[in-house]
Structures are given as structure tokens and as C-alpha cells.
Tab-separated table of C-alpha atoms in Angstrom:
chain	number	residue	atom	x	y	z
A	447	UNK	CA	23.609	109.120	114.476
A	448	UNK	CA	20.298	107.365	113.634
A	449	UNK	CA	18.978	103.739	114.179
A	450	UNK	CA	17.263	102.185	110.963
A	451	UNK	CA	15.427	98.838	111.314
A	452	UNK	CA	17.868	96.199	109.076
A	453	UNK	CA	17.496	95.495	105.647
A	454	UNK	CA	16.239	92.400	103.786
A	455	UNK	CA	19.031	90.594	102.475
A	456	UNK	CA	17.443	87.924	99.699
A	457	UNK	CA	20.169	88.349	97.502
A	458	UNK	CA	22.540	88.032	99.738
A	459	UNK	CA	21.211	84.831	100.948
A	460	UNK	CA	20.864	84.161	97.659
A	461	UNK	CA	24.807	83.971	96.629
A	462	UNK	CA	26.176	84.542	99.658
A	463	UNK	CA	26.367	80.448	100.470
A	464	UNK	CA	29.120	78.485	99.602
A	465	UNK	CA	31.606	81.018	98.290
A	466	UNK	CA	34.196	81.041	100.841
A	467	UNK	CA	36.509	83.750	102.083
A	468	UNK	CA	35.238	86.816	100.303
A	469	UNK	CA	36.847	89.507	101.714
A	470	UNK	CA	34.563	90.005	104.566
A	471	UNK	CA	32.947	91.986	106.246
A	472	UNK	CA	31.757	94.159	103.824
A	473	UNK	CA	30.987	98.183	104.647
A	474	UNK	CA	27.936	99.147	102.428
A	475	UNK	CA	26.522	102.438	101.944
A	476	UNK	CA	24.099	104.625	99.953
A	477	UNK	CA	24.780	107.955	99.675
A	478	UNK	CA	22.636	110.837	98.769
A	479	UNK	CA	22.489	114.538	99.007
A	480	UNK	CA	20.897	114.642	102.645
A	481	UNK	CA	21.767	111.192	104.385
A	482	UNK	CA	24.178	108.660	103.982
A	483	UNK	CA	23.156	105.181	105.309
A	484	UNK	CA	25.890	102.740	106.245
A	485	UNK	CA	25.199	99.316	107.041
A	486	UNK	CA	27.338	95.861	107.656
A	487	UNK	CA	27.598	92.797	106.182
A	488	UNK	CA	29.702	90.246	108.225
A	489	UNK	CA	29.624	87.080	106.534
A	490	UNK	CA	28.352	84.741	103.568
A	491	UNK	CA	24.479	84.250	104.179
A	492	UNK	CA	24.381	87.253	106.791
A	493	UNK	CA	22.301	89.736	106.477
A	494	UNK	CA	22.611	93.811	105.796
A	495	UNK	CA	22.360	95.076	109.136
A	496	UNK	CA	23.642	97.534	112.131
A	497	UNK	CA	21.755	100.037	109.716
A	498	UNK	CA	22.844	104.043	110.597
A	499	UNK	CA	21.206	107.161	108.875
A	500	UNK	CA	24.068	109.730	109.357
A	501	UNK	CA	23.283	113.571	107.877
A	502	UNK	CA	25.702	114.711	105.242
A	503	UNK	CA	25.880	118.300	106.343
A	504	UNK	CA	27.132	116.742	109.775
A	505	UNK	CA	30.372	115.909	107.969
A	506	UNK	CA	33.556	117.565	106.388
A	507	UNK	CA	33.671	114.511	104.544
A	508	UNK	CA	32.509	110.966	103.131
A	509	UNK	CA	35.802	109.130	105.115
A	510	UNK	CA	34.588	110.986	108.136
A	511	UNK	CA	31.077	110.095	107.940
A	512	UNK	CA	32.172	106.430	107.460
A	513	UNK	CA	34.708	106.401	110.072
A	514	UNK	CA	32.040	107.986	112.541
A	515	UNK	CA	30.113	104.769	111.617
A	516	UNK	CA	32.959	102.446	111.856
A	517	UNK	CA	33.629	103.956	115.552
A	518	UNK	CA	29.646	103.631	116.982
A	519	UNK	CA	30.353	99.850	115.609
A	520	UNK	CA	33.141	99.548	117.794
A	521	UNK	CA	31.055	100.678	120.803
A	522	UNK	CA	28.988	97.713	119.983
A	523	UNK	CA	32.056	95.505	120.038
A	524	UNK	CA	32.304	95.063	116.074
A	525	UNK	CA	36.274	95.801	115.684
A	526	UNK	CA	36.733	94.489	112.742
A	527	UNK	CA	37.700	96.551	109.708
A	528	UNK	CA	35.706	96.256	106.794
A	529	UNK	CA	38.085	94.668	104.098
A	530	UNK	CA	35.969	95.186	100.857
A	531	UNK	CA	33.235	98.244	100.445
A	532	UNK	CA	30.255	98.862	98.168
A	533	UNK	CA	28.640	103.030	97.868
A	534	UNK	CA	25.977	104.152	96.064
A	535	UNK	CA	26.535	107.420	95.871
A	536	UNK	CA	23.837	109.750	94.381
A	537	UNK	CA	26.053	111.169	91.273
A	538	UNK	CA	28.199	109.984	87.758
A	539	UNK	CA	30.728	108.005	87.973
A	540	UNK	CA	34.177	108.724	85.924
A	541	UNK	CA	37.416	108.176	86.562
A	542	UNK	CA	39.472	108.942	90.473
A	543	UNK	CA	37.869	112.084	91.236
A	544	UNK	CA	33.634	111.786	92.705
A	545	UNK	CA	31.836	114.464	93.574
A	546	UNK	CA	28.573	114.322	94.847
A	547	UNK	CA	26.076	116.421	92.543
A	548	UNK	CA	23.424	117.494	95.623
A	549	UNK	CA	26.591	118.121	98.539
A	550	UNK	CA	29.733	119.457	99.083
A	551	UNK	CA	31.494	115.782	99.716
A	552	UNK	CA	34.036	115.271	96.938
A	553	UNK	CA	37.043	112.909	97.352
A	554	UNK	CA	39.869	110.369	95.145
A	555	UNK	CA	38.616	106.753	95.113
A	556	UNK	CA	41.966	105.256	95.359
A	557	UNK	CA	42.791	107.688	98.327
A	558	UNK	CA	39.148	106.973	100.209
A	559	UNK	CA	40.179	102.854	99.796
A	560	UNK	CA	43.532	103.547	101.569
A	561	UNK	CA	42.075	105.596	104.382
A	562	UNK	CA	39.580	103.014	105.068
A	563	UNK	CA	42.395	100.464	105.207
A	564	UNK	CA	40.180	98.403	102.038
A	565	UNK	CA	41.196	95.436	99.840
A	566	UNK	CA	38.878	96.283	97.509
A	567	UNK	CA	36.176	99.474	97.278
A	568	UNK	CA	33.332	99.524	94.711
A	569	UNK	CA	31.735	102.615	93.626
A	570	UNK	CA	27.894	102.327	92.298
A	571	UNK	CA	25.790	105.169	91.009
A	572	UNK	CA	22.993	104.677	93.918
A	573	UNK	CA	20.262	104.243	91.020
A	574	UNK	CA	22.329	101.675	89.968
A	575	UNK	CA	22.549	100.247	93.411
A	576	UNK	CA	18.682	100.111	93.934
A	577	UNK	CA	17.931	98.850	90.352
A	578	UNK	CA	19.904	95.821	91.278
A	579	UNK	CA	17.240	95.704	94.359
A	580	UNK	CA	14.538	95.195	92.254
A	581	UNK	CA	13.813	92.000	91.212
A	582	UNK	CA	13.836	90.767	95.095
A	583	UNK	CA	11.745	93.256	96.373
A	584	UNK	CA	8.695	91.143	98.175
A	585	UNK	CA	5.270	92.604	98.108
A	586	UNK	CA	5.896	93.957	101.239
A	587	UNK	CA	8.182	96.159	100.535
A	588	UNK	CA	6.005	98.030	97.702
A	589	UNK	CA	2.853	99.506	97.075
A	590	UNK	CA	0.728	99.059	93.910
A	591	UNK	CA	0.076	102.202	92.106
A	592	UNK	CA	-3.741	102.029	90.600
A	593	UNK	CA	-3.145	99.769	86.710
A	594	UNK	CA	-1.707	96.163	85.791
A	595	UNK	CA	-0.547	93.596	89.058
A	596	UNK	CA	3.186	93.126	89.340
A	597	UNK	CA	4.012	89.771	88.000
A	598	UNK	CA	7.558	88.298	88.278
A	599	UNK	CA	10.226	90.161	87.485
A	600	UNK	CA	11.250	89.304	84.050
A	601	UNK	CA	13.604	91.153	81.024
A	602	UNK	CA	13.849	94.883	81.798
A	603	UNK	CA	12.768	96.999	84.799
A	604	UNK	CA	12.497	100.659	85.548
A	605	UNK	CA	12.995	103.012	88.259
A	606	UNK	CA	12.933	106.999	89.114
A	607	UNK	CA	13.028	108.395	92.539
A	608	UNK	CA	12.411	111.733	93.351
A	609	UNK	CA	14.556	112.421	96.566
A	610	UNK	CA	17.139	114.880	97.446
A	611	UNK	CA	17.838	114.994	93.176
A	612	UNK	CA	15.564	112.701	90.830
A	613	UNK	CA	17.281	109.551	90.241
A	614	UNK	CA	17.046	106.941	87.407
A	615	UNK	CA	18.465	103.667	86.546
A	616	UNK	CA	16.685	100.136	85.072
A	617	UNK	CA	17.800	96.338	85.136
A	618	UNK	CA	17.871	94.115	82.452
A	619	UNK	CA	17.724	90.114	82.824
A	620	UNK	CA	20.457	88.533	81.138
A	621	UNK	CA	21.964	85.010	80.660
A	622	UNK	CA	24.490	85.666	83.264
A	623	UNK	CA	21.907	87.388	85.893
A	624	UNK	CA	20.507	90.847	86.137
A	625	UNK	CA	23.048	93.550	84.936
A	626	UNK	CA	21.995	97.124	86.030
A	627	UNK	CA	21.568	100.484	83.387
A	628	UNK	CA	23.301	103.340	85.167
A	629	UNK	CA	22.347	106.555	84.217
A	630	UNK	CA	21.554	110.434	85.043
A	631	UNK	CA	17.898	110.618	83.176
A	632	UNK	CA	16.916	113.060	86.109
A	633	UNK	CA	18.842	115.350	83.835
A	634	UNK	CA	16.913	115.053	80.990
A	635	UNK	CA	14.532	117.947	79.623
A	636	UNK	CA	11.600	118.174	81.215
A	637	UNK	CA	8.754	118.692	78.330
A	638	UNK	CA	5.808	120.281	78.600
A	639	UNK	CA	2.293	118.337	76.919
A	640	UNK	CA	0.284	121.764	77.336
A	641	UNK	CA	-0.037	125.200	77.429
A	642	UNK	CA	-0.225	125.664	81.117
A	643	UNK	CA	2.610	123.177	81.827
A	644	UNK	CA	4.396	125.783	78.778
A	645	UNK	CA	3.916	128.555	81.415
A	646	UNK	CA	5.384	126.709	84.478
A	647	UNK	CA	8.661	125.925	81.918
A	648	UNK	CA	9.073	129.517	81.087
A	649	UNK	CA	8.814	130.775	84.615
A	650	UNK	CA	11.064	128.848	85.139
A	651	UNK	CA	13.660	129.799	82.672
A	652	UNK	CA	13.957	132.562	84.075
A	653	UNK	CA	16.430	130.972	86.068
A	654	UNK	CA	17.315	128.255	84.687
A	655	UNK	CA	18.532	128.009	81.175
A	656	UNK	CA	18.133	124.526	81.188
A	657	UNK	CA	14.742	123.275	83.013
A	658	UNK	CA	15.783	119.837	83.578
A	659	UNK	CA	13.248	116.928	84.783
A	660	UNK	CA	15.047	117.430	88.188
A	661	UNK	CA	14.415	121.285	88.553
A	662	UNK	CA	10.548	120.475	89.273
A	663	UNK	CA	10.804	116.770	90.586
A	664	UNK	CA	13.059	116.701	93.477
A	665	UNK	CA	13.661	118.039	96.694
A	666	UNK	CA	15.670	120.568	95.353
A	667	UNK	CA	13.308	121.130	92.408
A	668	UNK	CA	9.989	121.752	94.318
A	669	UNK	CA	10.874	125.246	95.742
A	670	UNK	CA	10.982	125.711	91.781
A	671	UNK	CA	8.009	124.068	91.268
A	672	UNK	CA	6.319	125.953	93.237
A	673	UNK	CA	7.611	129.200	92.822
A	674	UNK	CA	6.825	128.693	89.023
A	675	UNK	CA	2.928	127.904	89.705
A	676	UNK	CA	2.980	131.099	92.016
A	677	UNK	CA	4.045	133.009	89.297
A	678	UNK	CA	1.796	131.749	86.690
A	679	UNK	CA	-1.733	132.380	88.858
A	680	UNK	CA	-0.500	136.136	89.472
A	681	UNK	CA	0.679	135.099	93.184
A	682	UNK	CA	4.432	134.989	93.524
A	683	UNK	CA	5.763	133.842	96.428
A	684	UNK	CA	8.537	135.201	99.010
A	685	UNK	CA	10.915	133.684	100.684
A	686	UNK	CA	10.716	130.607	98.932
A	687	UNK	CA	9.191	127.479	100.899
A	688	UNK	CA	11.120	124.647	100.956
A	689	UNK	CA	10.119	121.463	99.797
A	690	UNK	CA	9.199	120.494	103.257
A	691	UNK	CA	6.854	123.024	103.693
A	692	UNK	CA	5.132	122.462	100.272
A	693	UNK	CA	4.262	118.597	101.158
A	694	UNK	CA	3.025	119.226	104.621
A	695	UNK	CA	1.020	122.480	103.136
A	696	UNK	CA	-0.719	121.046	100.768
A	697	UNK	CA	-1.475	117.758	102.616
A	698	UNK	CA	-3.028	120.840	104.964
A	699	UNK	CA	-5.037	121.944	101.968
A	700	UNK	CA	-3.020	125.166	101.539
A	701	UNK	CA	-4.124	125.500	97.708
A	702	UNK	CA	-1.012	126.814	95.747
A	703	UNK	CA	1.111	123.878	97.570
A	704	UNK	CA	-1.770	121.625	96.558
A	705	UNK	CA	-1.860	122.894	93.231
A	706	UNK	CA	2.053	122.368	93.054
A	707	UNK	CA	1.781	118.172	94.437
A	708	UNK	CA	-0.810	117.676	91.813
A	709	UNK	CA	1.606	118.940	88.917
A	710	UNK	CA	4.069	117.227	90.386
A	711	UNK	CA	2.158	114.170	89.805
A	712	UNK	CA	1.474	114.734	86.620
A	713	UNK	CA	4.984	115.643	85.621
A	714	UNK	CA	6.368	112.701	87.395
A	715	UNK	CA	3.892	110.645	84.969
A	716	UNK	CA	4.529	111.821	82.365
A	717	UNK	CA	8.781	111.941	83.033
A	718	UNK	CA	7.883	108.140	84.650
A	719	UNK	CA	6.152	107.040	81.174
A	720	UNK	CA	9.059	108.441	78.638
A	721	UNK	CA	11.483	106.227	81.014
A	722	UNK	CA	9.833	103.222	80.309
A	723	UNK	CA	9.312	103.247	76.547
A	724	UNK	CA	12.959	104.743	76.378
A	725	UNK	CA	13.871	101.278	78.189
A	726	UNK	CA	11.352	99.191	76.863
A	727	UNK	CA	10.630	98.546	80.307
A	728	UNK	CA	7.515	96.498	79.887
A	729	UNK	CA	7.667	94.409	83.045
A	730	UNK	CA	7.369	97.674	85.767
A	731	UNK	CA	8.401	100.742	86.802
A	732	UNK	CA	9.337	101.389	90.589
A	733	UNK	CA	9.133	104.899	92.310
A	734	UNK	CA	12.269	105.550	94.895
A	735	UNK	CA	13.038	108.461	96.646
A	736	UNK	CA	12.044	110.456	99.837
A	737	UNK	CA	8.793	112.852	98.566
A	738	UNK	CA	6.251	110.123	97.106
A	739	UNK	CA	6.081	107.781	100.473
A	740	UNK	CA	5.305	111.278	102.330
A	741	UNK	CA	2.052	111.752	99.972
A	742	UNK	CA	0.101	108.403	101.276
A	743	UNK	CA	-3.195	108.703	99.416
A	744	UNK	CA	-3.209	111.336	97.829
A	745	UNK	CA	-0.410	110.374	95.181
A	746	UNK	CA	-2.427	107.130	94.501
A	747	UNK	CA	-5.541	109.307	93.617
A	748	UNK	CA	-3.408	112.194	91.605
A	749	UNK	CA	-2.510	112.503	87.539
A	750	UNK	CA	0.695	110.200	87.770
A	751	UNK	CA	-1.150	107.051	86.037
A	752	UNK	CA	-3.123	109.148	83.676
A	753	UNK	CA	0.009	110.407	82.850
A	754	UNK	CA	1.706	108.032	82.368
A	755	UNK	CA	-0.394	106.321	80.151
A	756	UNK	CA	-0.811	109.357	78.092
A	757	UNK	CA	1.679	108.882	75.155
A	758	UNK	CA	-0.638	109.332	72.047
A	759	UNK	CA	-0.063	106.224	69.562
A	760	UNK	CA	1.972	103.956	72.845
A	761	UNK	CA	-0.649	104.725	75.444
A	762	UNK	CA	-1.768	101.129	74.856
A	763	UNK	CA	1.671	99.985	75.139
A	764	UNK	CA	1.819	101.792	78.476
A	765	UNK	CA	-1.593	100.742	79.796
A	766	UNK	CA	-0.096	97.436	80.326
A	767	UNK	CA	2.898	98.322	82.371
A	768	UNK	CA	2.558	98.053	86.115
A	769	UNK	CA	3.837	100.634	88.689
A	770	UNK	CA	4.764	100.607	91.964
A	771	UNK	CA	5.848	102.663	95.109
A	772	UNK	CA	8.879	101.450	96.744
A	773	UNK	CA	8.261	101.795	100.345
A	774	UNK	CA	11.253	100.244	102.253
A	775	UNK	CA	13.536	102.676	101.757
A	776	UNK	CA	16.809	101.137	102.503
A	777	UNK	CA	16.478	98.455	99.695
A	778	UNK	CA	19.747	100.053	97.974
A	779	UNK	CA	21.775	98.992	100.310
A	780	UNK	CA	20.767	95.242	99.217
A	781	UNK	CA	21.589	96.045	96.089
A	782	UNK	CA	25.202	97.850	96.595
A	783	UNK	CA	25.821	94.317	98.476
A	784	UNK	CA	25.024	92.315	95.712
A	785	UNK	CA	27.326	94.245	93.813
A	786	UNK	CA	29.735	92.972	95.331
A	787	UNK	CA	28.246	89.128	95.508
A	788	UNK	CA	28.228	89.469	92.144
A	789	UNK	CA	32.258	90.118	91.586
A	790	UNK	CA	32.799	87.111	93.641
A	791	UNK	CA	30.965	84.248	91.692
């Protein structure tokens, strides 16, 4: 089981104060299709911490994974059972039955709350979870893409993340506080905006019947990706890499994997830019996920803001909307505890 460095808790500190007994403490979690991260939160005012990165192919099952974490907390001398429970989990929500779109956990809500022994268990989609994040991010914990300054968050935000899958969710401000937009926009077709980027889509269909945004912009997608620029220079490629391979080879200078990063730039732009008008997210769009962080310079100097921007009659609409790299990655687990702050005012 992995260490993580704790969390940033603003929110938390935020409402946490003066709201009595709460149910706590709280088990948090987000959940994707490679890790789960659990963390703690013991009290009004405390922080998220005792932060573990657990790998979901380690275990049968979400209730095991959690109950491993529960037991390495016990070694530290935290007994207590959680009482109330936040996961994001990377996949829709509907009714008793969850299973995870990118794994093979699957499990009853109601069943998973009386295993754990929990008053009360919340279930977030986890780009729901880190959309609530966003408005107390500090500067720290992001990195300016090249365009407009971040200003205060205000009315609607945006964010994608391409990790295991390619999430999307956005926040709006409201009278009552900032109410997250849920979603599955990863799922979306992916269009093309010429004829090369045609020729990547149809290689692609051979597949795929549907080539959604998430086939080419994802962990899962870039073996796709890739395979689909292969074909189109005359220089298929086999076994498959896997998107591992492709980031470290073309940060190498290996030219078809460099070839692939830069479309996926400009795909992600383009995908990135259709988000925000589609929102009306004027005030920013944030980049999540595992693969951008891993590109360091070279996704600040690729397509993705040229891209973006590039939406005929809106571009100047666009041109004024700031992006920015998330770069703490645990900030969804701030935002699955305000969830439940929230529930509690």
C-alpha cells in the first residue's frame, strides 16, 4: 500500500467549524480504473489526511480495498470506524448496482454501507468530486497553460482529465454555494477538424464502431491513438505499446510516439474547447488526470491552446478563457469531503 503526502483541506476548514457532531470520522475515497486513494477525515476543521494509493487490480473488490485501508489505520492506532463515507468513483451513477467502467469492481451501495458498518455512504461520480475542488485550488496546486491569468473563481468552471478513462464534470456558482455538473462527456464523439485527423477516425473504426473522445484521450485510448497514426503513415505497429511506453517514447524522441503526444494535444484542445462553450464555462477550464502532468514542457509548447481557441465564429469567445493544469493530484478527495460538508449545513 502506498504513502501519499496529505491533501489540502480549505473547504473543509471552510465549513467544517461549528457544526457539531457530524457523523465523524469520515472515510473518503476516489476511485479510478488503476488506483483507489483512501484518505481520513477525523473531525470538524481537520484535515484530509493518512492519504493511501492502493492498486485496483490488487483487489477482488472495492470493500476489500477499503477494509485493507481501514486495517493499515489500525496499525497506526486509528480504531475507529468511519461512520459516514464519501467515493468518487470513476463511472455513472444510477440506482443500487455501480460498476466501475475502466475495472472489474462492481458492487450494491446499500450492501457496501452495511459491510463498512456506515451511517451514511455517499456516492460521487469522481469528476464530480474534483469539480467541487475547484474553486479552492491555490496557485500552487496548478499550472498556467500559455493564454488569459486565472482570476477568481466565479459562475461556471470546467474540467477534463485524461487518466485511466477521460473524465468530465464543471461547477456552477449558485446562491446556495457551488453545485457540481456530473457527467460522462469523455463519451462523447470525438470529431475530426481535418482530413488527416479524418484518417486517424477511420483507422480507427475499424474497431470501434463508435470512436468516442475517450478511445484516443486516455490511458486506455492511446494504444489506439497510436496504433491509428501507425496505420495512417504506412507503419503499423505490433504488439501494441501501451500508453506507458508511448509517453516515455516520445519524450525519448521516438517519432511515431511523438507524432501520437502532439495529436493528442491537439485533440485534447479541441475536445477541451467544445467543453467549455457547451458549459459556457467562461471563467476556466482545468486539466485532471494522470498523462498531462507526465508531459512537463512539452504539453505547454504543443497544439492544445491553438486548439482550443480554434472554433471558427467563438474563437474570440475562447481566446479569453484561461486554462490550467491541475498538478496536485489528490485534490478530489477535498472535494468528495465537501460533499459531505455540504449535506450537513
Amino acid at each position: 500500500m502506498q504513502a501519499e503526502q496529505g491533501v489540502t483541506a480549505d473547504r473543509t476548514e471552510m465549513t467544517g467549524r461549528g457544526q457539531g457532531d457530524a457523523g465523524y470520522p469520515w472515510l473518503v475515497a476516489d476511485i479510478g480504473g488503476s488506483n483507489a486513494r483512501f484518505a481520513w477525515v477525523d473531525g470538524p476543521g481537520r484535515p484530509v489526511e493518512h492519504v493511501r494509493k492502493l492498486p485496483v487490480a490488487q483487489y477482488e473488490s472495492l470493500r476489500a480495498a477499503a477494509e485493507a485501508y481501514l486495517k493499515e489505520l489500525a496499525a497506526l492506532g486509528i480504531t475507529a470506524r468511519p461512520r459516514r463515507a464519501s467515493l468518487a468513483l470513476a463511472t455513472a451513477l444510477e440506482g443500487d448496482r455501480v460498476e466501475l467502467t475502466n475495472s472489474h469492481w462492481t458492487f450494491s451501495r446499500r450492501q457496501l454501507q452495511a459491510d463498512l458498518g456506515l451511517d451514511e455512504l455517499r456516492l460521487l461520480n469522481d469528476f464530480e468530486a474534483l469539480a467541487l475542488s475547484l474553486p479552492g485550488l491555490r496557485s500552487d496546486q496548478v499550472a498556467a497553460v500559455p493564454g488569459p491569468a486565472l482570476g477568481s473563481p466565479t459562475g461556471m468552471l470546467a474540467v477534463i482529465g485524461p487518466g485511466t478513462g477521460l473524465g468530465v464534470g464543471g461547477v456552477i456558482e449558485t446562491s446556495g454555494g457551488w453545485v457540481a455538473l456530473p457527467g460522462e462527456g469523455g463519451h462523447m464523439t470525438l470529431a475530426p477538424t481535418n482530413d488527416y485527423e479524418s484518417e486517424l477516425l477511420a483507422a480507427a473504426r475499424r474497431e470501434f464502431p463508435h470512436v468516442s473522445a475517450e478511445r484516443f484521450l486516455s490511458g486506455i485510448g492511446l494504444p489506439t491513438l497510436h496504433a491509428a497514426v501507425a496505420t495512417v503513415a504506412g507503419q503499423p505497429s505490433s504488439p501494441r505499446l501501451s500508453a506507458e511506453q508511448i509517453v516515455e517514447r516520445a519524450l525519448a524522441g521516438d517519432a511515431l510516439c511523438d507524432r501520437t503526444m502532439t495529436q493528442f494535444c491537439a485533440f485534447l484542445g479541441s475536445f477541451a474547447g467544445s467543453v467549455v462553450l457547451t458549459l459556457g464555462a467562461r471563467s476556466g477550464l482545468y486539466i485532471g488526470g494522470g498523462i498531462v502532468p507526465r508531459l512537463g514542457e512539452r504539453f505547454f509548447s504543443s497544439p492544445f491552446r491553438e486548439r482550443f481557441e480554434a472554433k471558427g465564429r467563438f474563437s474570440g469567445y475562447l481566446a479569453t478563457v484561461p486554462c490550467v493544469l491541475i498538478t496536485d493530484t489528490l485534490t478530489a478527495l477535498s472535494g468528495a469531503a465537501f460533499a459531505l460538508q455540504q449535506s450537513v449545513r
